[in-house]
């Protein structure tokens, strides 16, 4: 098959390097040899498709067992497009986050902050035909980590996205505007290009904000675009 | 033109989205040669990576209602992942080439900011000798890091070393 169309390489500086010494956990986990270049084949250009029948959506993290979670209720809305601005329709997005106190419902999280019986912290949504998604949650708290002295992660929501190919797979984090911890965070700063970093920060959006209910944030994600020409010809 | 959103680490708490059913790609009734792909992930110090998320994807056999082609497994206290799937067949390559049977693998973990991508091939497959990707790796010891080895008749093991001597060959995706 000579008609496989792969995905474009990353724009310079737009993606982090795994060799980021300021993030201590990378030191023994980043390969020392360069990755080998290989044009995308069917394996990389195609990817899994997820059905809401097998993966039921959960677009409201703010209520568990019929009870409201503690914290500041938020609505996050955004659009998933590719680098050409085309919508990525019907794609699955997984989200997970700490509770309002900055604690994950996870056995490895030993932060001395309270768990909330009415907050689990995982969600799953699908984009619509135009690439839009939306979920309701509570604003996650900052939490300490042991990377360096007095280290705190900025408020963030983890995102897992798939898109049309295995090459478009993306795990990222959404941050909040005006967070003073962003300036100090080595994970955020692992992205070399400032503009690329800033795109990880959601923005407050009054149009998404629901009166008497929840603050609204807008967070768009761009997945890699298709190469203009088929590979390997 | 827009620029793709930057990756960030999956972190140590990704299990909140885990679903152990994802480790069995035959759970929807897929028919074929059922295999178990297992492996242990170690870091540059030789320590097991116990909080990793290992994802697989395969273009063969074709995705259907019964076979999702995608699976996910956490690593356990010994750094070991375990996935049940169907053994893939050859996959079309560029031009008129054939790729040897293989499974695509993403490694995600705390301390890995952007996914590490590699492939599992199967030791002893005749097509391995003409596979375009394996053919790009000159050193036999490096090529061997992509070859899963049989343990009994249905289990294939591919250990992954993130860093250092006998480091796994990772692929730029
Ligand atoms: Fe986190």
CSV table of C-alpha atoms and ligand atoms in Angstrom, one decimal:
chain,number,residue,atom,x,y,z
A,1,UNK,CA,0.0,0.0,0.0
A,2,UNK,CA,1.6,3.3,-1.1
A,3,UNK,CA,-1.3,5.5,-0.1
A,4,UNK,CA,-0.8,5.7,3.6
A,5,UNK,CA,-0.9,9.3,4.7
A,6,UNK,CA,1.0,9.8,8.0
A,7,UNK,CA,0.9,12.7,10.4
A,8,UNK,CA,3.1,15.8,10.5
A,9,UNK,CA,6.2,16.0,12.7
A,10,UNK,CA,6.0,18.3,15.7
A,11,UNK,CA,6.7,22.0,15.2
A,12,UNK,CA,10.1,22.9,16.7
A,13,UNK,CA,9.9,23.5,20.4
A,14,UNK,CA,6.3,22.7,20.7
A,15,UNK,CA,6.7,19.3,22.4
A,16,UNK,CA,8.6,18.5,25.6
A,17,UNK,CA,11.8,16.4,25.7
A,18,UNK,CA,11.8,13.4,28.0
A,19,UNK,CA,15.4,14.5,29.0
A,20,UNK,CA,14.2,17.2,31.4
A,21,UNK,CA,16.6,17.1,34.4
A,22,UNK,CA,14.5,19.6,36.4
A,23,UNK,CA,11.8,17.0,36.6
A,24,UNK,CA,13.6,14.4,38.7
A,25,UNK,CA,11.7,11.3,37.7
A,26,UNK,CA,12.9,11.7,34.1
A,27,UNK,CA,16.5,11.0,35.1
A,28,UNK,CA,16.4,7.3,35.1
A,29,UNK,CA,13.4,7.0,32.7
A,30,UNK,CA,14.5,8.8,29.5
A,31,UNK,CA,16.2,6.9,26.8
A,32,UNK,CA,19.8,7.9,26.1
A,33,UNK,CA,19.8,6.9,22.5
A,34,UNK,CA,17.8,8.9,19.9
A,35,UNK,CA,14.6,7.4,18.7
A,36,UNK,CA,14.9,6.0,15.2
A,37,UNK,CA,13.1,7.8,12.4
A,38,UNK,CA,10.6,5.6,10.5
A,39,UNK,CA,7.8,6.9,8.2
A,40,UNK,CA,4.3,6.3,9.5
A,41,UNK,CA,2.9,3.0,8.2
A,42,UNK,CA,-0.6,1.7,8.6
A,43,UNK,CA,0.2,0.9,12.2
A,44,UNK,CA,0.9,4.5,13.1
A,45,UNK,CA,-1.6,6.1,10.7
A,46,UNK,CA,-4.6,4.1,11.8
A,47,UNK,CA,-5.8,3.9,15.4
A,48,UNK,CA,-8.4,2.5,17.7
A,49,UNK,CA,-12.1,3.6,17.6
A,50,UNK,CA,-14.0,3.7,20.9
A,51,UNK,CA,-17.8,3.2,21.1
A,52,UNK,CA,-19.8,4.9,23.9
A,53,UNK,CA,-21.6,1.5,24.1
A,54,UNK,CA,-18.4,-0.1,25.4
A,55,UNK,CA,-17.1,3.0,27.1
A,56,UNK,CA,-20.1,4.8,28.7
A,57,UNK,CA,-19.6,8.5,29.0
A,58,UNK,CA,-19.4,10.2,32.4
A,59,UNK,CA,-19.5,14.0,31.9
A,60,UNK,CA,-20.3,15.0,35.5
A,61,UNK,CA,-17.5,14.5,38.0
A,62,UNK,CA,-19.1,16.9,40.5
A,63,UNK,CA,-21.7,14.4,41.7
A,64,UNK,CA,-21.0,10.9,43.1
A,65,UNK,CA,-23.7,8.7,44.5
A,66,UNK,CA,-26.2,11.5,44.1
A,67,UNK,CA,-24.3,13.8,46.4
A,68,UNK,CA,-22.4,16.9,45.4
A,69,UNK,CA,-18.6,17.0,45.7
A,70,UNK,CA,-16.9,19.7,47.9
A,71,UNK,CA,-15.3,22.5,46.0
A,72,UNK,CA,-15.8,25.1,43.3
A,73,UNK,CA,-18.0,23.7,40.6
A,74,UNK,CA,-16.7,24.2,37.1
A,75,UNK,CA,-17.7,23.5,33.5
A,76,UNK,CA,-15.0,22.8,31.0
A,77,UNK,CA,-15.8,23.1,27.3
A,78,UNK,CA,-13.6,23.1,24.3
A,79,UNK,CA,-13.1,21.9,20.8
A,80,UNK,CA,-10.7,19.2,19.5
A,81,UNK,CA,-9.3,20.0,16.0
A,82,UNK,CA,-6.3,19.0,14.0
A,83,UNK,CA,-3.5,21.3,12.9
A,84,UNK,CA,-5.5,22.2,9.8
A,85,UNK,CA,-8.4,23.3,12.0
A,86,UNK,CA,-10.6,20.4,11.1
A,87,UNK,CA,-12.9,19.1,13.8
A,88,UNK,CA,-12.0,15.7,15.4
A,89,UNK,CA,-15.5,14.2,15.7
A,90,UNK,CA,-16.7,11.4,18.0
A,91,UNK,CA,-13.3,10.9,19.6
A,92,UNK,CA,-13.0,9.7,23.2
A,93,UNK,CA,-11.5,11.9,25.9
A,94,UNK,CA,-10.6,10.6,29.3
A,95,UNK,CA,-10.0,12.9,32.2
A,96,UNK,CA,-8.8,12.5,35.8
A,97,UNK,CA,-7.9,14.9,38.6
A,98,UNK,CA,-7.4,15.6,42.2
A,99,UNK,CA,-10.3,16.7,44.4
A,100,UNK,CA,-10.8,20.3,45.7
A,101,UNK,CA,-8.3,19.7,48.5
A,102,UNK,CA,-5.6,18.5,46.1
A,103,UNK,CA,-5.9,14.8,46.9
A,104,UNK,CA,-6.3,11.9,44.4
A,105,UNK,CA,-8.5,8.9,45.1
A,106,UNK,CA,-5.4,6.7,44.6
A,107,UNK,CA,-3.5,4.4,46.9
A,108,UNK,CA,-0.2,6.1,46.0
A,109,UNK,CA,-1.4,9.6,47.0
A,110,UNK,CA,-0.2,10.1,50.5
A,111,UNK,CA,-0.8,13.9,50.6
A,112,UNK,CA,-2.3,14.8,54.0
A,113,UNK,CA,-5.4,16.4,52.6
A,114,UNK,CA,-9.0,15.0,53.0
A,115,UNK,CA,-10.6,12.6,50.5
A,116,UNK,CA,-14.1,13.6,49.5
A,117,UNK,CA,-16.6,10.7,49.6
A,118,UNK,CA,-18.6,12.3,46.9
A,119,UNK,CA,-15.7,12.9,44.5
A,120,UNK,CA,-13.9,10.1,42.5
A,121,UNK,CA,-12.1,12.2,39.9
A,122,UNK,CA,-12.4,10.3,36.7
A,123,UNK,CA,-14.5,11.2,33.6
A,124,UNK,CA,-15.0,10.2,30.0
A,125,UNK,CA,-16.6,12.2,27.2
A,126,UNK,CA,-16.9,12.0,23.4
A,127,UNK,CA,-16.6,14.9,21.0
A,128,UNK,CA,-19.7,15.7,18.9
A,129,UNK,CA,-19.8,15.9,15.1
A,130,UNK,CA,-18.1,19.3,15.3
A,131,UNK,CA,-15.4,18.3,17.7
A,132,UNK,CA,-16.9,19.9,20.8
A,133,UNK,CA,-16.8,18.4,24.3
A,134,UNK,CA,-17.9,19.5,27.7
A,135,UNK,CA,-17.8,18.2,31.3
A,136,UNK,CA,-18.7,19.4,34.8
A,137,UNK,CA,-16.3,18.9,37.7
A,138,UNK,CA,-14.9,20.8,40.6
A,139,UNK,CA,-11.7,22.8,40.5
A,140,UNK,CA,-8.8,20.6,41.5
A,141,UNK,CA,-6.6,21.7,44.3
A,142,UNK,CA,-2.8,22.2,44.1
A,143,UNK,CA,-0.8,19.4,45.7
A,144,UNK,CA,2.7,18.9,47.0
A,145,UNK,CA,5.2,16.6,45.3
A,146,UNK,CA,8.7,15.6,46.2
A,147,UNK,CA,10.5,16.8,43.0
A,148,UNK,CA,12.3,19.6,44.9
A,149,UNK,CA,12.0,21.5,48.2
A,150,UNK,CA,8.5,22.9,48.7
A,151,UNK,CA,7.4,21.7,45.3
A,152,UNK,CA,3.7,22.1,44.4
A,153,UNK,CA,1.9,21.1,41.2
A,154,UNK,CA,-0.3,23.8,39.8
A,155,UNK,CA,-4.0,23.1,39.6
A,156,UNK,CA,-4.5,20.8,36.6
A,157,UNK,CA,-6.8,18.3,35.0
A,158,UNK,CA,-5.2,15.3,33.2
A,159,UNK,CA,-6.4,14.6,29.6
A,160,UNK,CA,-6.1,11.5,27.5
A,161,UNK,CA,-7.0,11.9,23.8
A,162,UNK,CA,-6.8,9.5,20.8
A,163,UNK,CA,-7.8,11.2,17.6
A,164,UNK,CA,-7.7,9.3,14.2
A,165,UNK,CA,-4.4,7.5,14.4
A,166,UNK,CA,-2.0,5.9,17.0
A,167,UNK,CA,0.3,8.8,16.0
A,168,UNK,CA,-2.2,11.3,17.3
A,169,UNK,CA,-2.4,9.8,20.7
A,170,UNK,CA,-2.0,12.6,23.3
A,171,UNK,CA,-1.7,12.6,27.0
A,172,UNK,CA,-1.6,16.2,28.4
A,173,UNK,CA,-2.7,18.4,31.3
A,174,UNK,CA,-5.0,21.4,31.4
A,175,UNK,CA,-4.0,24.3,33.6
A,176,UNK,CA,-5.9,27.3,35.0
A,177,UNK,CA,-5.3,30.9,34.2
A,178,UNK,CA,-3.5,33.1,36.8
A,179,UNK,CA,-2.0,30.2,38.7
A,180,UNK,CA,1.2,31.4,40.5
A,181,UNK,CA,2.6,27.8,40.6
A,182,UNK,CA,2.9,27.6,36.8
A,183,UNK,CA,6.0,29.7,36.9
A,184,UNK,CA,7.7,27.2,39.2
A,185,UNK,CA,6.5,23.9,37.6
A,186,UNK,CA,9.1,21.9,35.8
A,187,UNK,CA,6.5,19.7,34.0
A,188,UNK,CA,4.8,22.8,32.6
A,189,UNK,CA,8.2,24.2,31.7
A,190,UNK,CA,9.3,21.0,30.0
A,191,UNK,CA,7.6,22.5,26.9
A,192,UNK,CA,10.3,24.7,25.4
A,193,UNK,CA,8.2,27.1,23.4
A,194,UNK,CA,6.4,29.7,25.5
A,195,UNK,CA,3.4,30.0,23.1
A,196,UNK,CA,3.1,26.2,23.2
A,197,UNK,CA,3.1,26.2,27.0
A,198,UNK,CA,0.5,28.9,27.2
A,199,UNK,CA,-1.8,26.8,25.1
A,200,UNK,CA,-2.0,24.3,28.0
A,201,UNK,CA,-3.7,27.0,30.1
A,202,UNK,CA,-7.5,27.1,29.9
A,203,UNK,CA,-9.2,30.5,29.9
A,204,UNK,CA,-12.1,31.7,32.0
A,205,UNK,CA,-15.2,31.9,29.7
A,206,UNK,CA,-18.3,33.8,30.8
A,207,UNK,CA,-20.2,32.2,27.9
A,208,UNK,CA,-19.5,28.8,29.4
A,209,UNK,CA,-20.2,29.9,32.9
A,210,UNK,CA,-23.7,28.9,34.1
A,211,UNK,CA,-25.5,31.5,36.2
A,212,UNK,CA,-26.0,30.4,39.9
A,213,UNK,CA,-24.3,27.1,39.1
A,214,UNK,CA,-20.7,26.9,37.9
A,215,UNK,CA,-17.7,28.8,36.5
A,216,UNK,CA,-16.8,28.1,32.9
A,217,UNK,CA,-13.4,27.4,31.3
A,218,UNK,CA,-12.5,26.9,27.7
A,219,UNK,CA,-9.8,24.4,26.7
A,220,UNK,CA,-9.2,23.6,23.1
A,221,UNK,CA,-6.8,20.8,22.0
A,222,UNK,CA,-5.1,20.5,18.7
A,223,UNK,CA,-4.1,17.0,17.5
A,224,UNK,CA,-1.5,16.4,14.8
A,225,UNK,CA,-2.6,17.1,11.2
A,226,UNK,CA,-2.2,14.7,8.3
A,227,UNK,CA,0.8,15.1,6.1
A,228,UNK,CA,0.0,16.7,2.8
A,229,UNK,CA,1.4,13.9,0.8
A,230,UNK,CA,1.4,10.1,1.2
A,231,UNK,CA,4.5,8.7,2.8
A,232,UNK,CA,7.1,6.5,1.2
A,233,UNK,CA,6.5,7.4,-2.4
B,1,UNK,CA,-1.9,26.5,10.6
B,2,UNK,CA,-2.4,25.5,14.2
B,3,UNK,CA,0.3,23.6,16.2
B,4,UNK,CA,-0.5,20.4,18.0
B,5,UNK,CA,-1.0,20.7,21.8
B,6,UNK,CA,2.0,19.7,23.9
B,7,UNK,CA,2.2,16.4,25.7
B,8,UNK,CA,2.5,16.2,29.5
B,9,UNK,CA,3.3,13.2,31.7
B,10,UNK,CA,0.5,10.8,32.6
B,11,UNK,CA,1.8,11.0,36.2
B,12,UNK,CA,1.6,8.5,39.0
B,13,UNK,CA,-2.2,8.6,39.4
B,14,UNK,CA,-3.4,7.6,35.9
B,15,UNK,CA,-5.0,4.4,37.3
B,16,UNK,CA,-8.1,6.5,38.0
B,17,UNK,CA,-8.9,5.9,34.3
B,18,UNK,CA,-7.7,2.3,34.3
B,19,UNK,CA,-10.1,-0.5,33.6
B,20,UNK,CA,-8.6,-4.0,34.0
B,21,UNK,CA,-10.9,-5.2,31.1
B,22,UNK,CA,-8.8,-3.2,28.7
B,23,UNK,CA,-5.9,-5.7,29.2
B,24,UNK,CA,-7.9,-8.4,27.4
B,25,UNK,CA,-8.4,-7.6,23.7
B,26,UNK,CA,-10.4,-10.8,23.3
B,27,UNK,CA,-13.1,-9.8,25.8
B,28,UNK,CA,-15.7,-9.1,23.1
B,29,UNK,CA,-15.4,-12.6,21.6
B,30,UNK,CA,-12.5,-12.2,19.2
B,31,UNK,CA,-11.5,-15.4,17.4
B,32,UNK,CA,-8.0,-16.3,16.4
B,33,UNK,CA,-4.7,-17.2,17.8
B,34,UNK,CA,-4.9,-16.0,21.4
B,35,UNK,CA,-1.6,-14.9,22.9
B,36,UNK,CA,-0.4,-13.2,26.1
B,37,UNK,CA,2.1,-10.4,25.7
B,38,UNK,CA,4.0,-9.8,28.9
B,39,UNK,CA,7.1,-7.9,29.8
B,40,UNK,CA,8.9,-6.2,32.6
B,41,UNK,CA,9.9,-2.5,32.3
B,42,UNK,CA,13.1,-1.4,34.0
B,43,UNK,CA,14.7,2.0,34.3
B,44,UNK,CA,18.3,3.2,34.0
B,45,UNK,CA,19.1,1.9,37.5
B,46,UNK,CA,17.7,-1.5,36.7
B,47,UNK,CA,14.7,-0.9,39.0
B,48,UNK,CA,11.3,-2.0,37.9
B,49,UNK,CA,8.9,0.7,36.7
B,50,UNK,CA,5.9,-0.1,38.8
B,51,UNK,CA,3.6,2.8,37.9
B,52,UNK,CA,3.6,2.6,34.1
B,53,UNK,CA,0.8,2.5,31.6
B,54,UNK,CA,1.5,0.2,28.7
B,55,UNK,CA,-0.8,0.6,25.7
B,56,UNK,CA,-0.9,-1.6,22.6
B,57,UNK,CA,-2.4,-1.2,19.2
B,58,UNK,CA,-2.3,-3.5,16.3
B,59,UNK,CA,-3.6,-3.0,12.7
B,60,UNK,CA,-3.8,-6.8,12.3
B,61,UNK,CA,-6.1,-8.6,12.6
B,62,UNK,CA,-8.4,-5.8,11.4
B,63,UNK,CA,-10.5,-4.0,14.1
B,64,UNK,CA,-14.1,-5.3,14.3
B,65,UNK,CA,-16.9,-5.3,16.8
B,66,UNK,CA,-15.2,-8.3,18.4
B,67,UNK,CA,-11.6,-7.1,18.3
B,68,UNK,CA,-10.8,-3.5,19.4
B,69,UNK,CA,-7.1,-3.7,18.4
B,70,UNK,CA,-6.3,-1.5,21.4
B,71,UNK,CA,-5.4,-2.6,25.0
B,72,UNK,CA,-3.9,-1.1,28.1
B,73,UNK,CA,-2.2,-2.6,31.1
B,74,UNK,CA,-0.6,-1.1,34.2
B,75,UNK,CA,2.7,-2.5,35.5
B,76,UNK,CA,2.6,-4.4,38.8
B,77,UNK,CA,5.0,-4.3,41.7
B,78,UNK,CA,7.6,-6.2,39.7
B,79,UNK,CA,7.2,-3.7,36.7
B,80,UNK,CA,5.4,-6.3,34.6
B,81,UNK,CA,2.5,-5.7,32.2
B,82,UNK,CA,0.3,-8.5,30.8
B,83,UNK,CA,-2.1,-8.2,27.8
B,84,UNK,CA,-4.2,-10.9,26.1
B,85,UNK,CA,-4.7,-10.4,22.4
B,86,UNK,CA,-4.7,-12.1,19.0
B,87,UNK,CA,-1.4,-12.8,17.3
B,88,UNK,CA,-1.1,-10.3,14.4
B,89,UNK,CA,-0.3,-11.2,10.8
B,90,UNK,CA,1.7,-9.2,8.3
B,91,UNK,CA,0.9,-5.6,7.9
B,92,UNK,CA,1.2,-3.7,4.6
B,93,UNK,CA,4.2,-1.4,4.4
B,94,UNK,CA,5.1,1.4,2.0
B,95,UNK,CA,5.2,0.6,-1.6
B,96,UNK,CA,5.0,-3.1,-2.1
B,97,UNK,CA,6.7,-4.0,1.1
B,98,UNK,CA,5.2,-6.2,3.8
B,99,UNK,CA,5.9,-5.5,7.5
B,100,UNK,CA,6.5,-8.5,9.7
B,101,UNK,CA,3.7,-9.2,12.3
B,102,UNK,CA,4.1,-6.6,15.1
B,103,UNK,CA,2.2,-4.9,17.9
B,104,UNK,CA,2.7,-1.1,18.5
B,105,UNK,CA,3.5,-0.2,22.1
B,106,UNK,CA,3.2,3.1,24.0
B,107,UNK,CA,5.0,3.5,27.3
B,108,UNK,CA,3.5,6.2,29.6
B,109,UNK,CA,4.6,6.9,33.2
B,110,UNK,CA,5.6,9.4,35.8
B,111,UNK,CA,8.9,10.7,34.5
B,112,UNK,CA,8.0,10.2,30.9
B,113,UNK,CA,6.7,13.5,29.6
B,114,UNK,CA,5.9,12.4,26.1
B,115,UNK,CA,5.0,8.8,25.3
B,116,UNK,CA,7.8,6.4,24.4
B,117,UNK,CA,6.8,4.4,21.2
B,118,UNK,CA,8.2,1.0,20.2
B,119,UNK,CA,7.0,-2.2,18.6
B,120,UNK,CA,6.9,-5.9,19.6
B,121,UNK,CA,7.9,-8.3,16.8
B,122,UNK,CA,7.9,-12.1,17.2
B,123,UNK,CA,11.1,-14.0,17.3
B,124,UNK,CA,11.3,-16.6,14.5
B,125,UNK,CA,8.9,-14.9,12.0
B,126,UNK,CA,10.2,-15.4,8.5
B,127,UNK,CA,9.2,-11.8,7.5
B,128,UNK,CA,11.4,-10.3,10.3
B,129,UNK,CA,14.4,-10.6,7.9
B,130,UNK,CA,12.8,-8.3,5.4
B,131,UNK,CA,10.9,-6.0,7.7
B,132,UNK,CA,11.6,-2.3,6.8
B,133,UNK,CA,11.8,-1.1,10.4
B,134,UNK,CA,13.9,-4.0,11.7
B,135,UNK,CA,16.1,-3.6,8.6
B,136,UNK,CA,17.0,-0.1,9.8
B,137,UNK,CA,18.6,-1.3,13.0
B,138,UNK,CA,22.1,-2.6,12.1
B,139,UNK,CA,23.2,-4.0,15.5
B,140,UNK,CA,21.7,-7.4,16.2
B,141,UNK,CA,21.7,-6.7,19.9
B,142,UNK,CA,19.6,-3.5,19.3
B,143,UNK,CA,17.3,-5.3,16.9
B,144,UNK,CA,16.7,-8.0,19.5
B,145,UNK,CA,15.2,-5.4,21.9
B,146,UNK,CA,12.1,-5.5,19.6
B,147,UNK,CA,11.8,-9.3,19.4
B,148,UNK,CA,9.3,-10.9,21.8
B,149,UNK,CA,10.4,-14.4,22.8
B,150,UNK,CA,8.1,-17.4,23.4
B,151,UNK,CA,7.5,-18.7,26.9
B,152,UNK,CA,5.5,-21.8,26.2
B,153,UNK,CA,3.1,-22.0,23.3
B,154,UNK,CA,0.9,-18.9,23.9
B,155,UNK,CA,3.0,-16.5,26.0
B,156,UNK,CA,5.4,-13.9,24.4
B,157,UNK,CA,7.7,-11.8,26.5
B,158,UNK,CA,9.1,-8.5,25.6
B,159,UNK,CA,11.1,-6.8,28.4
B,160,UNK,CA,11.6,-3.1,28.0
B,161,UNK,CA,14.6,-1.1,29.3
B,162,UNK,CA,14.0,2.6,29.3
B,163,UNK,CA,17.6,3.6,29.6
B,164,UNK,CA,21.2,2.4,29.6
B,165,UNK,CA,22.9,-0.9,28.4
B,166,UNK,CA,20.5,-2.9,26.3
B,167,UNK,CA,18.2,0.1,26.1
B,168,UNK,CA,15.0,-0.7,24.0
B,169,UNK,CA,15.0,0.8,20.6
B,170,UNK,CA,12.3,3.5,20.6
B,171,UNK,CA,10.8,4.9,17.4
B,172,UNK,CA,10.1,8.5,16.6
B,173,UNK,CA,6.4,8.8,16.1
C,1,LIG,FE1,-1.8,15.3,38.6
